[in-house]
Amino acid sequence: MKILLFLLMTILALCPTVSAETLEERVKNLENALNRQEQIIREQQKKIEQLSGQKEQIQTEVIQTTGVDSREKERSAVRDYRLDDRSKAIAMQSASPISPYQITEKQTPSLLNPSISLIFDSLYYQTNLSEEELEEREIPGYVALHEHGEGSHSHGHGTFEKGFNLRSAELTIFAPVDPYFNLYATIPFTEDGSEVEEAYFVTTSLPAGLQIKGGKFKSGFGRFNAFHPHAWDFVDAPLPYTAFLGGEGLIEKGIQFTYLPPLPVYTLLGFEILQGENEVLYGEEAKSGPHAYTGFAKMSLDFGEYNTILWGISVTGGETKTESIEHETEFSGNSVLYGAELTYKWKPSKDRSLILQSEYLLRHQTGDFEYLEDSTVDSLKRTQDGLYLQGLYQIDRWRIGARYDVLSIFKDTYKLAGEEEDFGDNPYRLTGSLEFNPTEFSRLRLQYTYDKSAGNGKENNEIFLQLILGIGAHGAHSF
Amino acid sequence: MIKKIALCIVFVFMFMGTAFGELRVVVTLPWIGSLVNEIGKYRVHLDVIVKATQDPHFVEAKPSMILAVRKADVLMYNGLDLEIGYLPVLIESSRNQKIQSGMAGNVDCSRYVKVIDHPDKVDRSMGDVHPFGNPHYHFSPKNIERVAAGITEVLSRLDTGNADFFRKNMAVFSSKLHGKESAWKAKHFHGKKVIAYHKLFEYLAADFGLTISGYVEPKPGIPPSVAYIGRLIEKMKEERIHTVITTSLYPRKEVDFIADKTGARVIVLPHDVGSMPEIVDWFTLMDTVLTRLQ
Ligand SMILES: [Zn+2]
């Protein structure tokens, strides 16, 4: 209820107040408009009757287009259209206004059926680590890969199996509901079953550049977060996202308000109220009801014909209860995650492009750290950060990529019961990739990653060979 | 509470109905912009999203485009899925009610067109085909006249004060076109055989008696293999085809290779208004295309 009220208040606040006078005026205008409309319809009806009578005659008429005054010309042009069975169309569209040129307006079938697509995402994975070492791999001081839930195969970092992997076959359905709502659903099928990854509506017709998104959706936090795994620039998520949000990013039930102000520079402001179920940052047991909030501001500018830059800042914060920090422990307290993003795109033609992208994330967490075995409680206060830098260069159907992602780059404090803990070397990785994209609907990717994210643990040399195929509707690409 | 909701709803609707001055028209492709110019002249404000240097099949959404669409009173596009890769994103992100699908300001120009090449059955093993028929109808004077008439109607409906002005301009456009048509008709190609790069000129072929015997692309959007080029060269020699038509958007390597092996003439045609400096509107586009083809 509170949310509803809030929603209404926002709309209210953003709508310009209308005085009683203009209200009256508007009603009067509306009345006049209605009257006019009625008259038009009457005239229209008359015309239609005339037309149906003339139809046969017109079809054999020879038309001269050499009239001198423009009225004459216009009339002859009108007849031209009537010639090819347009008169039939006019007669049928009795509601259409005064149109001499009116012709059959057909609906595109794509408007009537939902767009459905299926995206297949599979890979072959090889590493120097054993299956056991892989399973036990974690990022010390950040996340422990806890073995709860069988279905956590696809949950990001280090969870690929050696050999063949089927990441998912992802079903996406989209259609406008009516002129006011669009509806989306994304349902990835994995070997462990299926889940509704996203299902949300988006309003299209709120006034003043407002938009509401609701349901379960990928948060507008940061840049990388919005993309589905098959649309990622590399096989896996960058370290800061894995460390602070888990392998899938921030996907939450909730509501999002965005505002596109009428400025000469693209600016998008957003605010979200979220349930707060992300297992790494929040946790559904932290509090019943929504307990996480997100805000973001994004901007973009074009330079010349071929260059675009996008930048933005985001913040998400809320109450936390998670078992993901260390084994056999539970943390409850508060978390805030800050993000800054910068992307540069150069695209002189369809055969060539360069994208440079970077994001910086900083997470601040304070609360109680409980050891589940003996129920002792310590205070935990940690402020840690991470960064990734990546570049992708495309020539024709080929694309090469490089990425550097790192944690604890500028800030790393981890105070347990007031004592600073040391987890060894800064976690980082180096990645290189080569893609071949036969068409827009297929992608073959070879990726090598040198992974030094396990602190003083073993380094991981990973090779991925990934194949992504899409069938069905041609989805529009986000920017 | 209920009062508040009601009030709020009233305000929302009030705001939706804000009055405007000059009609703001946003179009995707330059040729649509040219038609809007012919009809609306200085009494509409025109924004064109796609540059003439871009291949209309591979346009990507940019935030700056959203800004243009946000302010639009009417959005006019080619349709037949040519803009499928970016337009849905722009329409949704614009938060502009007037141009949502189903609204009066959402104008799919292909609805006025007699579409050709409508495939009986489509799957993508056939390449990136256009599933609703060939979308490149802007080379067809007959269809363009209908589109211009449709544009006139939409503009007149949305800006009733200027309806007479728009209709007058349409009549002028129509008669100019009819005048041109007889000159263009004189350039009938009588079945002249050519090879084209992409299925871009099918309407032109249909209207002006050109026979397109083959394509440099084996399938739409798929670059040719060496073997395919070999077969195409054989075919050109056998059928005595001496012309290859392409645009500045497509790679020259294969085209030049074919020309070299067969002695064929390569004709580079403009694909849209603005793609060559002398092409300032739709009429000069047609003039240039037909002159170059001679
Ligand atoms: Zn095409």
Tab-separated table of C-alpha atoms and ligand atoms in Angstrom, chain B residues 55 57 82 128 130 134-136 198-200 220 250, ligand 1:
chain	number	residue	atom	x	y	z
B	55	ASP	CA	23.431	0.190	-43.775
B	57	HIS	CA	19.916	-3.463	-41.944
B	82	LEU	CA	13.868	-3.561	-41.530
B	128	ASP	CA	18.639	-13.130	-42.814
B	130	HIS	CA	12.940	-10.287	-44.620
B	134	ASN	CA	11.088	-7.162	-49.548
B	135	PRO	CA	11.304	-3.929	-47.531
B	136	HIS	CA	13.257	-1.868	-50.066
B	198	HIS	CA	21.753	-7.610	-52.110
B	199	LYS	CA	18.017	-7.925	-52.792
B	200	LEU	CA	17.805	-4.150	-52.726
B	220	PRO	CA	20.717	-12.178	-47.673
B	250	TYR	CA	28.774	-3.314	-49.690
C	1	ZN	ZN	17.385	-6.072	-47.328
